[in-house]
Amino acid sequence: MQLVNKIPEHILSYIKEIGKEADSLNLEAYLVGGIVRDLILNRPCKDIDIVCIGSGIELAKQSSFKIESASKVAIFKNFGTAQFTVQDLEFEFVGARKESYRQDSRKPIVEDGTLTDDQNRRDFTINALAISINKNNFGNLIDPFNGVEDLKKRTIKTPLDPDITYSDDPLRMMRAIRFASQLQFSIAEKSYESIKKNAERIKIVSMERIAIELNKIILSPKPSIGFKLLYNSGLLHFVLPELAKLQFVKEKNGVRHKDNFYHTLEVLDNLSKNTDDLWLRWSAILHDIAKPPTQRFHEEHGWTFHGHEVVGAKMVPKIFKRLRLPLDGKMKYVQKLVALHLRPISLTKENITDSAVRRLLFDAGDDIDDLMLLAQADITSKNERKVKRYLSNYEILKVRLSEVEESDKLRNWQPPISGNTIMETFQLKPCKEIGIIKNAIREAILDGEIPNEYEPAFEFMKNEAAKLGISVEV
Ligand code: CTP
């Protein structure tokens, strides 16, 4: 296979430069891991890993001097690695090692292996490919575990006995599933069975590292592939138990409800066809998360999950905290979408008032389009006619939303009368009456009693104040 031809021109020139430096340091050096895999798969790759027989740190330093526009070299002594960037490319250097790639280890890593040792210790055969970059054998592929064959067969397989590969770094169990989901590959039977056996060992891995892989699964083209593997292997029970708990169906008096785990995955896949936004995808994962604690059976209505959107929104911070996901605006955004996810569907019935449409716009603000995408993805009925009807009702709702938005400008609503205006007009110090008047103005605008404009709102404010016994000082 002529892999060198596949290397983009600008990357090739840097690699040749690094190869020259390796020659002058008398080191063997190789491109290794993801870059080789991605070259064969024709995927873009910006992380370029180089392994050398000897000091990767030395090679990084020397190479950086020779490459114009290379950044300063960052050295990670404990990992025995060094890296620099050139534009948007990241070059990472490591000395071949006998030990595995334990990223949590605080012990310095001894650079004492051969290329074979190094390849043995990598996670999967498709990630254990190396290409020589020394001048004499530039471009030679070293593929001891038939990684190329596994790429063709679309298989994820550990190079050694999977029990050994996973015990070196249990995160690799998540990585196997991440690659299966990202690349739409299958996991070789032994490599998969071993995940089932060792799933509990994921507990020793830091949540930060787990979340990185989880997010990559969520961002894959069809995330349900990854989540089904996580569930069936037992990993999901440790990583996101709340989601695993959605997998059940209860039956009473012959009435069953849908399996909310598989429903959630369908919603996630539906949504993923229309957005690459990680946090919007997270809102699909969590939209029904509180169905188990809110489930009731009523003789008349069958199974209900009243308030699951409110309880679900309250569960979001705990889940984000545990997974070390950002607790800032992203978390608030997911919470908001979970809380509001039923609102659009409730507005697709007949006789919906402008006031209800206005309230939805007001509550969703700038996230209204994302909320509509989530709500549309939430239609997973097997009945095609039903799906069609819901979708066309959504189209009608979208038109109503844009009409109301056009006339009332409620997205990112700022009250036409501020608290300051109320205080100045009535010569008031801060007091609870200001809040009462402000709320009344907001409600009147949302109900359509007055337009969203200064003059009518000012008149309305005077009337409301009068009701509270407050009048304008003359
Ligand atoms: N690796 C490993 N075990 C791990 C992590 C990484 O053996 N737990 C090795 C693999 O050979 C991998 C390489 O280190 O190809 C680089 O790892 P990383 O940058 O995390 O992943 P990539 O394989 O490059 O994939 P991606 O860029 O999609 O994260």
Tab-separated table of N, CA and C in Angstrom, residues 1-2 42 71 75 90 114 116 155 162 168 202 251 264 271 298-299 319 327 335 366 396 414 416 434 438 452:
chain	number	residue	atom	x	y	z
A	1	MET	N	0.844	-1.204	0.000
A	1	MET	CA	0.000	0.000	0.000
A	1	MET	C	0.883	1.260	0.000
A	2	GLN	N	0.649	2.151	-0.953
A	2	GLN	CA	1.446	3.372	-1.012
A	2	GLN	C	0.834	4.456	-0.126
A	42	ASN	N	-8.713	7.412	4.912
A	42	ASN	CA	-8.961	8.715	4.265
A	42	ASN	C	-9.721	9.669	5.172
A	71	SER	N	5.823	25.686	17.339
A	71	SER	CA	5.693	26.326	18.648
A	71	SER	C	6.835	25.852	19.552
A	75	ILE	N	7.093	19.716	27.310
A	75	ILE	CA	7.628	18.400	27.710
A	75	ILE	C	6.831	17.861	28.895
A	90	GLU	N	-0.749	19.040	15.521
A	90	GLU	CA	-0.094	18.791	16.797
A	90	GLU	C	0.806	17.562	16.646
A	114	THR	N	11.377	-1.599	22.255
A	114	THR	CA	11.585	-1.655	20.809
A	114	THR	C	10.266	-1.259	20.165
A	116	THR	N	8.435	-3.143	18.419
A	116	THR	CA	7.493	-4.245	18.661
A	116	THR	C	6.891	-4.154	20.057
A	155	THR	N	-13.059	-4.062	11.750
A	155	THR	CA	-13.076	-4.757	13.038
A	155	THR	C	-12.172	-4.089	14.070
A	162	PRO	N	-7.270	-9.688	25.065
A	162	PRO	CA	-7.977	-8.463	25.493
A	162	PRO	C	-7.943	-8.233	27.008
A	168	ASP	N	-4.316	-3.151	31.250
A	168	ASP	CA	-3.300	-2.093	31.163
A	168	ASP	C	-3.950	-0.718	31.279
A	202	ILE	N	-13.865	-0.303	34.913
A	202	ILE	CA	-13.926	1.078	34.416
A	202	ILE	C	-13.956	2.046	35.602
A	251	GLU	N	-45.963	-3.964	32.602
A	251	GLU	CA	-47.280	-4.251	32.062
A	251	GLU	C	-48.254	-4.379	33.219
A	264	THR	N	-35.216	6.645	23.735
A	264	THR	CA	-34.233	7.735	23.865
A	264	THR	C	-33.163	7.615	22.773
A	271	LEU	N	-32.216	13.117	16.086
A	271	LEU	CA	-31.684	14.471	16.267
A	271	LEU	C	-30.303	14.604	15.616
A	298	HIS	N	-52.531	4.478	36.315
A	298	HIS	CA	-53.903	4.892	36.628
A	298	HIS	C	-54.852	3.972	35.883
A	299	GLU	N	-55.887	3.527	36.598
A	299	GLU	CA	-56.856	2.626	35.949
A	299	GLU	C	-57.359	3.256	34.650
A	319	ILE	N	-25.852	14.771	37.296
A	319	ILE	CA	-25.230	13.931	36.267
A	319	ILE	C	-24.023	14.653	35.660
A	327	LEU	N	-20.284	22.941	34.152
A	327	LEU	CA	-21.466	23.289	34.951
A	327	LEU	C	-21.939	24.708	34.645
A	335	GLN	N	-30.498	21.660	30.782
A	335	GLN	CA	-31.593	21.675	31.765
A	335	GLN	C	-32.847	22.317	31.186
A	366	ASP	N	-33.602	32.269	22.859
A	366	ASP	CA	-32.778	31.964	21.693
A	366	ASP	C	-32.693	30.473	21.370
A	396	ILE	N	-46.821	23.818	11.085
A	396	ILE	CA	-47.791	24.892	11.348
A	396	ILE	C	-47.336	25.710	12.562
A	414	GLN	N	-36.659	41.719	26.488
A	414	GLN	CA	-36.290	42.649	27.553
A	414	GLN	C	-37.542	43.446	27.858
A	416	PRO	N	-40.132	46.282	28.287
A	416	PRO	CA	-40.076	47.671	27.797
A	416	PRO	C	-39.962	48.668	28.946
A	434	ILE	N	-42.245	46.821	43.140
A	434	ILE	CA	-41.617	46.974	41.807
A	434	ILE	C	-41.685	45.652	41.052
A	438	LYS	N	-43.646	44.826	37.596
A	438	LYS	CA	-42.908	44.269	36.444
A	438	LYS	C	-43.542	42.970	35.949
A	452	ASN	N	-45.965	44.768	22.977
A	452	ASN	CA	-44.639	44.771	23.585
A	452	ASN	C	-43.924	46.082	23.262
